[in-house]
Short mmCIF file of C-alpha atoms and ligand atoms in Angstrom, two decimals:
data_model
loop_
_atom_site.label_atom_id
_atom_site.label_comp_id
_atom_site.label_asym_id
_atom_site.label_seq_id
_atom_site.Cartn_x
_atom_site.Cartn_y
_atom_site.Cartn_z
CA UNK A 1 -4.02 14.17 30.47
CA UNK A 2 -7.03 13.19 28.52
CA UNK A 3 -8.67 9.55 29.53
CA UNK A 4 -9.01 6.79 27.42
CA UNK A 5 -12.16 5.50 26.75
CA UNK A 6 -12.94 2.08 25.15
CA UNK A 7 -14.69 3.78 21.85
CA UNK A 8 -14.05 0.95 19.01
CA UNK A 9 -14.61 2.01 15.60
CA UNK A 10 -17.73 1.17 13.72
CA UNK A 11 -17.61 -2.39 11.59
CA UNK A 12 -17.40 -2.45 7.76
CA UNK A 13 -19.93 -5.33 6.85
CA UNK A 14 -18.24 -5.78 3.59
CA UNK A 15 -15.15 -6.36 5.21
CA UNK A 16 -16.40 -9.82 5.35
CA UNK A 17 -16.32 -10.18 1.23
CA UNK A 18 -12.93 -8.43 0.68
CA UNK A 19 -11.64 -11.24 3.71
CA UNK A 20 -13.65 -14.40 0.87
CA UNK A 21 -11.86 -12.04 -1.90
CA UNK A 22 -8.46 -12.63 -0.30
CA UNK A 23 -8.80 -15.94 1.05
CA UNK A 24 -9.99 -16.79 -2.61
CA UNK A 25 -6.95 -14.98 -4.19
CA UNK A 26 -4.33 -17.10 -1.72
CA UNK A 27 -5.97 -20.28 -2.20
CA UNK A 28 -6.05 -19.54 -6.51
CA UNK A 29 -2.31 -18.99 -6.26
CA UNK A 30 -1.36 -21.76 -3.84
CA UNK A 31 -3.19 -24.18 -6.61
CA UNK A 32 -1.65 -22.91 -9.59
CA UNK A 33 1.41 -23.28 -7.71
CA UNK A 34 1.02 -26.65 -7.13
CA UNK A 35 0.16 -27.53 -10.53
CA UNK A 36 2.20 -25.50 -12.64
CA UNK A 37 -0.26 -23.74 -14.79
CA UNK A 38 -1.29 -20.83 -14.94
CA UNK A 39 2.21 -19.72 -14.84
CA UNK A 40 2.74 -16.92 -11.90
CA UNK A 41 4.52 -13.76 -11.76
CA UNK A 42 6.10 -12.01 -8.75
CA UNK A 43 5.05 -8.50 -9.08
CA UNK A 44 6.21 -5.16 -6.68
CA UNK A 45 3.09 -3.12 -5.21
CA UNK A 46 3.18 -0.73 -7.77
CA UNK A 47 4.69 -2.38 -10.69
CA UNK A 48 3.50 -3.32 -13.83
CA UNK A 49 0.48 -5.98 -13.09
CA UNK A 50 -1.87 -4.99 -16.02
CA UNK A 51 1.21 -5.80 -18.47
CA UNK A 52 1.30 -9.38 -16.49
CA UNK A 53 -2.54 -9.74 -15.78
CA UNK A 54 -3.28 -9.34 -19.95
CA UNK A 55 -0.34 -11.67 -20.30
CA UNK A 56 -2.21 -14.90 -18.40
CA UNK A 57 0.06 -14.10 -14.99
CA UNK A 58 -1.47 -15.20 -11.54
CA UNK A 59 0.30 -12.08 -10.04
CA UNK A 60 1.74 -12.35 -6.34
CA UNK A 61 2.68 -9.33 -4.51
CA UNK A 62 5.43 -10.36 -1.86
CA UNK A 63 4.66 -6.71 -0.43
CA UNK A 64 1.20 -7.99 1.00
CA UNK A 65 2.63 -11.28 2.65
CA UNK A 66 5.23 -9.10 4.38
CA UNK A 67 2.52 -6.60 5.25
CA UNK A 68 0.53 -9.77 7.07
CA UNK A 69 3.82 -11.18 8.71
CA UNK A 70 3.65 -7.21 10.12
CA UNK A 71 0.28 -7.68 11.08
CA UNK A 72 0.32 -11.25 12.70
CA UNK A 73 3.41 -9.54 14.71
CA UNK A 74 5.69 -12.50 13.38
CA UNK A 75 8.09 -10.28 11.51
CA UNK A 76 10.31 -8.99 14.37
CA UNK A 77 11.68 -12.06 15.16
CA UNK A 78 12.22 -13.04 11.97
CA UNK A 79 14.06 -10.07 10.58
CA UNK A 80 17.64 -11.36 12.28
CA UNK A 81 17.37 -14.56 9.92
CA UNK A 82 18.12 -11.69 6.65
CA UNK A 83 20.54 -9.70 8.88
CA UNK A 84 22.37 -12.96 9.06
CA UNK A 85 22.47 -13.46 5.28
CA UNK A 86 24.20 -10.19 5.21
CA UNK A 87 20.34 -7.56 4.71
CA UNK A 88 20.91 -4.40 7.24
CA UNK A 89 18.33 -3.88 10.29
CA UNK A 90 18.60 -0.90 8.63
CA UNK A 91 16.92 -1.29 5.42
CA UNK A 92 13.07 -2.07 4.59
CA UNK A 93 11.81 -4.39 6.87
CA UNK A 94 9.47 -5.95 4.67
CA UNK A 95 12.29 -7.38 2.58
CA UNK A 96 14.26 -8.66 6.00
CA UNK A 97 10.86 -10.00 7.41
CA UNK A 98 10.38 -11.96 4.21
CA UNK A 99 13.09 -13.57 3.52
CA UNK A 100 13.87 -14.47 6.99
CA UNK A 101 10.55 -16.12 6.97
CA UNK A 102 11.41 -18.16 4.06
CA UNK A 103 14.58 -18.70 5.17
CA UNK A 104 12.93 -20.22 8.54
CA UNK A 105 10.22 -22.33 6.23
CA UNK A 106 7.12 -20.46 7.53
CA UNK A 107 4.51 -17.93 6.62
CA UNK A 108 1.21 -16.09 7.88
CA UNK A 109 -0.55 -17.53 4.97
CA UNK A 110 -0.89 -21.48 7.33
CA UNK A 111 -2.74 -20.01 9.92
CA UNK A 112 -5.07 -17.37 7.88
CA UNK A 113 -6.06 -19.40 5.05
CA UNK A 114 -4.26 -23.34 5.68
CA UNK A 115 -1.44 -22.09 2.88
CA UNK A 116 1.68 -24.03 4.29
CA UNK A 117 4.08 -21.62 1.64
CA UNK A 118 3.69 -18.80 -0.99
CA UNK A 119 3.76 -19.56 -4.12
CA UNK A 120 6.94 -20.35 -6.65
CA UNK A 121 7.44 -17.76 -9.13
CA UNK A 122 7.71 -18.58 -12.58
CA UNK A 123 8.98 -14.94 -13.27
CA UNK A 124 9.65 -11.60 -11.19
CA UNK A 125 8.78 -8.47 -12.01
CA UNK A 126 9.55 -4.77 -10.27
CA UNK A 127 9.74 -1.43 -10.54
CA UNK A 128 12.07 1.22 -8.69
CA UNK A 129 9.50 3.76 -8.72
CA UNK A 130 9.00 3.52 -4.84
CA UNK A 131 12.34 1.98 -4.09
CA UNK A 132 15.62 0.26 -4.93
CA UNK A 133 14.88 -2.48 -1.95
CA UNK A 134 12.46 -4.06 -4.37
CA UNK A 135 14.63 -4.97 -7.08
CA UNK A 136 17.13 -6.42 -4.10
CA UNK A 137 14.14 -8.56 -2.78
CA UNK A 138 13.23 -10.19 -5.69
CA UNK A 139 16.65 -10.89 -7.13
CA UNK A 140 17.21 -12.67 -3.88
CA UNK A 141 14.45 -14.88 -4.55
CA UNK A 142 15.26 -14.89 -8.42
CA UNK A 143 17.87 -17.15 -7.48
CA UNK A 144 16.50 -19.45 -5.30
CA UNK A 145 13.38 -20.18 -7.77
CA UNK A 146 16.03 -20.07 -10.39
CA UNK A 147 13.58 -18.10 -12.28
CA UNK A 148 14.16 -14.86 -14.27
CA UNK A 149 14.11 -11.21 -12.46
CA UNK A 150 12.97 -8.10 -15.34
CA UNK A 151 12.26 -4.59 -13.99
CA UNK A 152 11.97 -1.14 -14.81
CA UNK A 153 14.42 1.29 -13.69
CA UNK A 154 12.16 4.37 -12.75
CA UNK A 155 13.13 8.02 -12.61
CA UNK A 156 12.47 9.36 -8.72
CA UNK A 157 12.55 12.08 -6.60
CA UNK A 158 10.78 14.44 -9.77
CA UNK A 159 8.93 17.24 -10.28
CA UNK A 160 6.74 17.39 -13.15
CA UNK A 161 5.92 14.12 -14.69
CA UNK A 162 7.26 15.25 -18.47
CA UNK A 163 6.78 13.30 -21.88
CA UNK A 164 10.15 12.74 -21.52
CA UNK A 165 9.50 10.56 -18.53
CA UNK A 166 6.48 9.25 -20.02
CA UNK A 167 8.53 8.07 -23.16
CA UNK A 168 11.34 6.03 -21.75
CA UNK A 169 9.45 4.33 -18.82
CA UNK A 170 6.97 3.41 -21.47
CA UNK A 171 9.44 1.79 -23.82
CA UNK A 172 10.89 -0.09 -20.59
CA UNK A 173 7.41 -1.59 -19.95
CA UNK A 174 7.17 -2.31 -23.80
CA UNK A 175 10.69 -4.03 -23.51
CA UNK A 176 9.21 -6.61 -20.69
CA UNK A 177 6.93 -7.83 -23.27
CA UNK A 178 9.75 -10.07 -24.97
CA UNK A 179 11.06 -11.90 -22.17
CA UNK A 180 7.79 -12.45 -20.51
CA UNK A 181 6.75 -13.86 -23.87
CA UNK A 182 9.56 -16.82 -23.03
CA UNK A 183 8.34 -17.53 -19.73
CA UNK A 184 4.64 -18.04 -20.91
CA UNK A 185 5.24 -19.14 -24.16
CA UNK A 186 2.59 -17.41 -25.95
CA UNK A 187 2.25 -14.10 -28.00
CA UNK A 188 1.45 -10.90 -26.25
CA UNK A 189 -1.95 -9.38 -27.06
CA UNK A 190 -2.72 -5.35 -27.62
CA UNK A 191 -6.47 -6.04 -26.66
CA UNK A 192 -6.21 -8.13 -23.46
CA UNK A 193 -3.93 -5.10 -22.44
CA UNK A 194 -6.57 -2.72 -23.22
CA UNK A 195 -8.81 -4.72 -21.42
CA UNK A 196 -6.76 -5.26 -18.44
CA UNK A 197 -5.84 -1.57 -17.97
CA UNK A 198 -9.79 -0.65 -18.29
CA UNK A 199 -10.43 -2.74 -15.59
CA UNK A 200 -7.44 -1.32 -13.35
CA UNK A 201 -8.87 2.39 -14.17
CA UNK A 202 -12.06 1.12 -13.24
CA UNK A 203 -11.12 -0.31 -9.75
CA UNK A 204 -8.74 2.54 -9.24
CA UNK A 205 -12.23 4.78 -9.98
CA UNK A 206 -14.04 3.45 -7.20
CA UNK A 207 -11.09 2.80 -4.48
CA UNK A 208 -10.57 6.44 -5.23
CA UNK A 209 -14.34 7.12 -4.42
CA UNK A 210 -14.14 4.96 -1.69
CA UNK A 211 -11.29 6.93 0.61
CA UNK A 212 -13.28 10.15 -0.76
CA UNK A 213 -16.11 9.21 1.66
CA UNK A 214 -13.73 10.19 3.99
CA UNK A 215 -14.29 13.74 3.52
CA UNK A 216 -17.89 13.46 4.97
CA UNK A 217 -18.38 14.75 8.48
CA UNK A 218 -18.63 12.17 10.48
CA UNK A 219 -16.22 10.30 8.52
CA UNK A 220 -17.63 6.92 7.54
CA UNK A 221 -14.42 5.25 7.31
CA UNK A 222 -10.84 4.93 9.19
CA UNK A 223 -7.34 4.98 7.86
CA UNK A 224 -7.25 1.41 10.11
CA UNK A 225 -9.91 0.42 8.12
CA UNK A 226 -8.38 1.22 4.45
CA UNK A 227 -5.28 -0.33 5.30
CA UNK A 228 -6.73 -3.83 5.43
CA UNK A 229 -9.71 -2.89 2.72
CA UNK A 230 -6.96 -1.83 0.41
CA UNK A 231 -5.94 -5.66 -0.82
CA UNK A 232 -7.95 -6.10 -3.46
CA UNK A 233 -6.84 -2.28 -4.50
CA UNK A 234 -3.20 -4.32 -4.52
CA UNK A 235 -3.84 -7.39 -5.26
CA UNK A 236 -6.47 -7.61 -7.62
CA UNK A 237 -6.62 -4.31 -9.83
CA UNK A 238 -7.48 -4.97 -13.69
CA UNK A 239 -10.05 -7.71 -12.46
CA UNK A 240 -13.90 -7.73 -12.57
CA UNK A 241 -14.05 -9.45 -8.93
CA UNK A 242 -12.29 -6.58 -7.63
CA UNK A 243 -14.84 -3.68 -9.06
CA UNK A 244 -17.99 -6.03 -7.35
CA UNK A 245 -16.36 -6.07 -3.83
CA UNK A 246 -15.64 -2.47 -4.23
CA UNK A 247 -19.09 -1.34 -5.46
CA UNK A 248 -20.67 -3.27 -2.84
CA UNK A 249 -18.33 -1.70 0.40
CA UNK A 250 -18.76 1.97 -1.20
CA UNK A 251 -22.28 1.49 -1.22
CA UNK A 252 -22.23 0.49 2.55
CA UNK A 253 -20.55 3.90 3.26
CA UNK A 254 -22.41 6.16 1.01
CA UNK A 255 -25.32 4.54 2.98
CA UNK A 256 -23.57 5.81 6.23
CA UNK A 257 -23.23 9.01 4.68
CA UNK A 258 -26.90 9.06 4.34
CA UNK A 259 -27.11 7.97 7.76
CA UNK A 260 -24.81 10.47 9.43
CA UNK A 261 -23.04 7.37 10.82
CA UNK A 262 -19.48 7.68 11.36
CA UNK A 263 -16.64 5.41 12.29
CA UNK A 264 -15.63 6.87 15.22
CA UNK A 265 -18.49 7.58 17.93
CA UNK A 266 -18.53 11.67 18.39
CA UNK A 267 -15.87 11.84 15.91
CA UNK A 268 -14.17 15.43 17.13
CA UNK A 269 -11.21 15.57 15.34
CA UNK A 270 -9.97 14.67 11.54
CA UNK A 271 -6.46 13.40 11.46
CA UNK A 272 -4.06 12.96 8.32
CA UNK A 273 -1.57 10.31 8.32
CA UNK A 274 1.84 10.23 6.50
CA UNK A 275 3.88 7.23 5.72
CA UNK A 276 3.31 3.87 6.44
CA UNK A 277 0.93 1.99 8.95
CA UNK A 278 2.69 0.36 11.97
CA UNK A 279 1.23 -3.18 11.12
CA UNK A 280 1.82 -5.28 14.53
CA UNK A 281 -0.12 -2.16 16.01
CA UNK A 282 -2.83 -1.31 14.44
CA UNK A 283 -5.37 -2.80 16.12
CA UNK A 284 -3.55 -0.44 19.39
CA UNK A 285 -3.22 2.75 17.17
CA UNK A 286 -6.87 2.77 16.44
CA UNK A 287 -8.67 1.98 19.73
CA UNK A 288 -5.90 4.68 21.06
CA UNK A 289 -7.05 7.61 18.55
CA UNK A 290 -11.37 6.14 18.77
CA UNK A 291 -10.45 6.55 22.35
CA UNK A 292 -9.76 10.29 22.33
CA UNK A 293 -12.55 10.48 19.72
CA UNK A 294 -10.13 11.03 17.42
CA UNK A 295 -10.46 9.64 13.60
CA UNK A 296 -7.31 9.58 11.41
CA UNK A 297 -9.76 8.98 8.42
CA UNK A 298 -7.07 9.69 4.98
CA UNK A 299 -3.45 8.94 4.48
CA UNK A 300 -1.23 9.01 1.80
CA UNK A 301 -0.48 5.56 1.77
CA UNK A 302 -3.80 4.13 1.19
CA UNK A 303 -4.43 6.81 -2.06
CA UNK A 304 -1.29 5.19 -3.35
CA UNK A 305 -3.29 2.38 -5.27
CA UNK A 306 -5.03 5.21 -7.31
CA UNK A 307 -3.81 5.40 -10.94
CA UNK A 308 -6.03 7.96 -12.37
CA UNK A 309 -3.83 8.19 -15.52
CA UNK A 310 -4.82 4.51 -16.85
CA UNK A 311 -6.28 5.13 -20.30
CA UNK A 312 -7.12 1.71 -22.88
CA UNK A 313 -6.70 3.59 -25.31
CA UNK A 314 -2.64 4.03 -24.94
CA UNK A 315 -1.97 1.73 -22.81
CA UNK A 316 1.53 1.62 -22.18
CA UNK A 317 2.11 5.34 -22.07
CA UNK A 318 -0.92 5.73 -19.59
CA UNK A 319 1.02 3.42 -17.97
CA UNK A 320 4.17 4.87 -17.34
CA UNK A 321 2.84 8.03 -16.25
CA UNK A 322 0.30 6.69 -14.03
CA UNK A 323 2.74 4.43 -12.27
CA UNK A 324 5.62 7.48 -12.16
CA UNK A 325 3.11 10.19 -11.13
CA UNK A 326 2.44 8.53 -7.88
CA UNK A 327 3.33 10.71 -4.77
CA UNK A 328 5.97 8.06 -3.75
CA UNK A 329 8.55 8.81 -6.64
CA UNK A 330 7.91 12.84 -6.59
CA UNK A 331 10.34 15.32 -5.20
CA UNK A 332 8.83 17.45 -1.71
CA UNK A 333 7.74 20.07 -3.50
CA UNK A 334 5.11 18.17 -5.20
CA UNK A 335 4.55 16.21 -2.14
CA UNK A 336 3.88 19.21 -0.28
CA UNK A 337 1.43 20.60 -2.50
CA UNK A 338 -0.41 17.05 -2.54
CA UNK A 339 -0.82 17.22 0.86
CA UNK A 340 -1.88 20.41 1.20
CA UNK A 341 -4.62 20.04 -1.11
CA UNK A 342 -5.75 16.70 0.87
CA UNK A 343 -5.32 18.06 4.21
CA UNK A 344 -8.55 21.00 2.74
CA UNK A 345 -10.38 18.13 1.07
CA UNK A 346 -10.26 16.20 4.06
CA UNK A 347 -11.24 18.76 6.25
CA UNK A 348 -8.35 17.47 8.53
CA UNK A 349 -7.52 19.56 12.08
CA UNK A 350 -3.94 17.62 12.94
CA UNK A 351 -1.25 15.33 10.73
CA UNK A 352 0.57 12.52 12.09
CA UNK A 353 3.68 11.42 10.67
CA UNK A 354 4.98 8.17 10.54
CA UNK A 355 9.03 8.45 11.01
CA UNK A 356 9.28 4.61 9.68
CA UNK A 357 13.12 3.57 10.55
CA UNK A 358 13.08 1.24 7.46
CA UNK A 359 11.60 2.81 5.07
CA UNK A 360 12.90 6.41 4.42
CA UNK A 361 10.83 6.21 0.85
CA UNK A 362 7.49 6.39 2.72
CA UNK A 363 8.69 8.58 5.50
CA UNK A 364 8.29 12.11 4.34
CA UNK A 365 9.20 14.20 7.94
CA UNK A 366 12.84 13.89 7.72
CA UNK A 367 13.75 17.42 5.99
CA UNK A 368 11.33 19.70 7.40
CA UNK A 369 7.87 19.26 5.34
CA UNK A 370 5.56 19.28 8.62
CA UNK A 371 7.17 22.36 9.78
CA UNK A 372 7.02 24.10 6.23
CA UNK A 373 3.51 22.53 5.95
CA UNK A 374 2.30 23.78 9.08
CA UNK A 375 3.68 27.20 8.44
CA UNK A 376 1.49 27.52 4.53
CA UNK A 377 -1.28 25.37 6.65
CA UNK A 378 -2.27 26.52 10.53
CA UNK A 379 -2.53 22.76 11.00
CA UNK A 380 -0.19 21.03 13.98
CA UNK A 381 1.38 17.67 13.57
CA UNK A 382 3.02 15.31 15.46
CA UNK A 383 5.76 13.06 14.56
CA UNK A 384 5.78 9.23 15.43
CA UNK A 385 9.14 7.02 15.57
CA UNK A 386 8.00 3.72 14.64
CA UNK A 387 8.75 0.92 11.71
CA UNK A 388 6.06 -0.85 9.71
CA UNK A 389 7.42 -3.96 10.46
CA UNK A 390 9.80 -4.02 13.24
CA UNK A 391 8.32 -3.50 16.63
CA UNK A 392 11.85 -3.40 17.71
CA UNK A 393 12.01 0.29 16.51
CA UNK A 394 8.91 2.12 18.77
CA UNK A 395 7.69 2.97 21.95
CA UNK A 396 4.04 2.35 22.67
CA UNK A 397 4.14 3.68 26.08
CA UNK A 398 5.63 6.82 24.46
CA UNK A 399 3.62 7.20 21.06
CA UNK A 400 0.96 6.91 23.54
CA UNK A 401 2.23 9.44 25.61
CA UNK A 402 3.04 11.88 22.53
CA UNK A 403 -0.79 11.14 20.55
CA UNK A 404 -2.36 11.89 24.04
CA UNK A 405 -0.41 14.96 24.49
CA UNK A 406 -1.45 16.11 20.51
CA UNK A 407 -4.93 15.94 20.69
CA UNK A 408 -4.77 17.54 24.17
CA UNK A 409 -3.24 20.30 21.67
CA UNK A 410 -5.48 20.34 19.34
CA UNK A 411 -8.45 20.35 21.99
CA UNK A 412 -7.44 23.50 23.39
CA UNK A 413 -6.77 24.99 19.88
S1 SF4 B 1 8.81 1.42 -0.26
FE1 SF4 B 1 9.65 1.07 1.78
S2 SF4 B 1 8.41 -0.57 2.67
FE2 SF4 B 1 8.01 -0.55 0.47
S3 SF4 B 1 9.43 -2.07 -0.34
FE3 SF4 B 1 10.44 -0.09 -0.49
S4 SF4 B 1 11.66 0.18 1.38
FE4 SF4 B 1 10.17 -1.51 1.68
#
């Protein structure tokens, strides 16, 4: 059995800004909260937020929250307040862990940044395209804020993204414009649009040049590391504060690319990972994997906040098919051929999936892709059993066990 060493990865300095750019984006919303004005819109992860952002929205992504109630380890115990209300254990446990929070009054958001709650929506806004849970979430809370719940009803599990596609999710984006018109009371503009989806190219430009570093050997940069770099990817895309944080933290790894610095000391093999981050453990997941000197340096789920399609210049088409060509909606065929082609630019050696219990729309191992992908690739993978919220669903002593075991594997390979 290999040992584990205490090997910690290597400290992003700019992680320090994109903490002030988050702490900065919490405390703007809790105001505007308070105050009423600027109005504020609810928006899913990968919905619509250049539509709201040109519109005069604060935008609040209840994905994120649920993500830190993961992360602060507070969602387990919280996810029996939705069962009660009638919400599965079975289905996505970052709708349960929310709205049992709210239902129990309390939220990450006191202790990180002295929020005491998240901020009322004045309107909600989601998009099927990664799930139906979304659309379930927020009409939940649609009716407690009394406020109005609009969507777009996406087209998943596809193939080719056609101009068929294109067409009708465009005209449902076009057909949010009327109603969100109501809630802020003032005319939609063409050129703020523009303007807002130039900016969301451009941040999606360098986050996409960002997790490219990756490919460098040493790596400069973790998947641990992306996961928490990634919020203003989420959170702040079609603003200028988001390109400066970005410039500045690709700079710091293009620098360590210089340097032959990587995140992991002795960094001796590349690992892949599929589906979602366990958030209560990945702090644990990442000493475990420097340990074995081991970096899991790409994933799928941080290159999901890269919307290469944007174009000013047509905006709501470019919008449809950016948001409906992401990996999430696509059928395995296209999935498999994705990861394929990131498994070579990565260099990778091993994948690991992430078998999350809640969320079969980011859990990709179910129906035999790393067995088929192994087969076209040479490259093992091991499967995790794990949740991205509920701690209730995995064995550490086990996924240690089985990650030991795997890169024993791929030492000997
Ligand atoms: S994609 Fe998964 S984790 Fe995200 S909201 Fe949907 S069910 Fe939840």
């Amino acid at each position: 059995m290999a040992e584990e060493k205490q090997v910690v990865r290597k400290k992003i300095a700019a992680a320090a800004d994109i903490s002030k750019f988050m702490a900065d984006y919490y405390h703007e919303l809790d105001a505007a909260s308070k105050k009423g004005d600027p109005k504020i819109a609810w928006c899913t992860s990968v919905g619509p937020a250049e539509i709201l952002r040109a519109m005069g929205f604060l935008i609040y992504f209840p994905e994120t929250h649920s993500a830190m109630l993961g992360a602060t380890r507070m969602a387990t115990d919280l996810i029996p307040e939705a069962n009660a209300l009638g919400y599965s254990p079975d289905i996505c446990s970052y709708l349960t862990a929310d709205i049992g929070a709210f239902v129990k009054g309390v939220t990450p958001l006191a202790k990180i940044f002295n929020i005491d709650s998240i901020p009322k929506p004045d309107v909600l806004v989601y998009n099927t395209n990664q799930c139906r849970d979304v659309q379930d979430w927020f009409k939940w809370y649609g009716k407690k804020f009394n406020a109005p719940v609009v969507g777009i009803h996406t087209h998943r599990n596809i193939g080719d993204v056609t101009a068929a596609h294109i067409d009708s999710i465009a005209k449902l984006m076009e057909g949010l414009i009327e109603p969100l018109e109501k809630v802020t009371g003032k005319k939609f503009e063409m050129d703020k649009l523009k303007e807002a989806v130039r900016l969301s190219r451009d941040c999606s430009n360098v986050w996409k040049k960002i997790l490219d570093t990756a490919s460098a050997t040493p790596a400069p940069l973790t998947f641990f590391d992306g996961t928490t770099l990634m919020g203003p990817a989420v959170v702040g895309r079609g603003t200028q504060k988001t390109l400066d944080v970005y410039e500045k933290l690709l700079a710091e790894l293009e620098e360590r690319i210089k340097n032959g610095e990587g995140a992991v000391e002795d960094e001796r093999h590349r690992i892949y990972w599929d589906g979602m981050p366990v958030w209560g453990r990945l702090s644990a997941h990442s000493k475990l994997l420097a340990g074995l000197n081991t970096n899991v340096l790409a994933s799928t789920y941080c290159n999901s906040w890269i919307f290469s399609a944007l174009d000013p210049e047509d905006p709501f088409r470019s919008m449809a098919k950016a948001y409906t060509e992401l990996f999430i909606v696509r059928d395995d065929e296209s999935k498999e051929k994705y990861i394929k082609e990131m498994l070579e630019f990565f260099k990778v050696d091993g994948v690991i999936y992430h078998d999350a219990k809640t969320c079969p729309n980011n859990t990709n191992c179910r129906y035999g892709m790393p067995q088929r992908l192994s087969k076209i690739t040479g490259i093992p993978s091991l499967t995790i059993h794990g949740d991205l919220n509920d701690l209730r669903m995995l064995s550490d002593e086990q996924t240690k066990t089985n990650v030991e075991a795997f890169i024993e594997q791929l030492d000997e390979s």
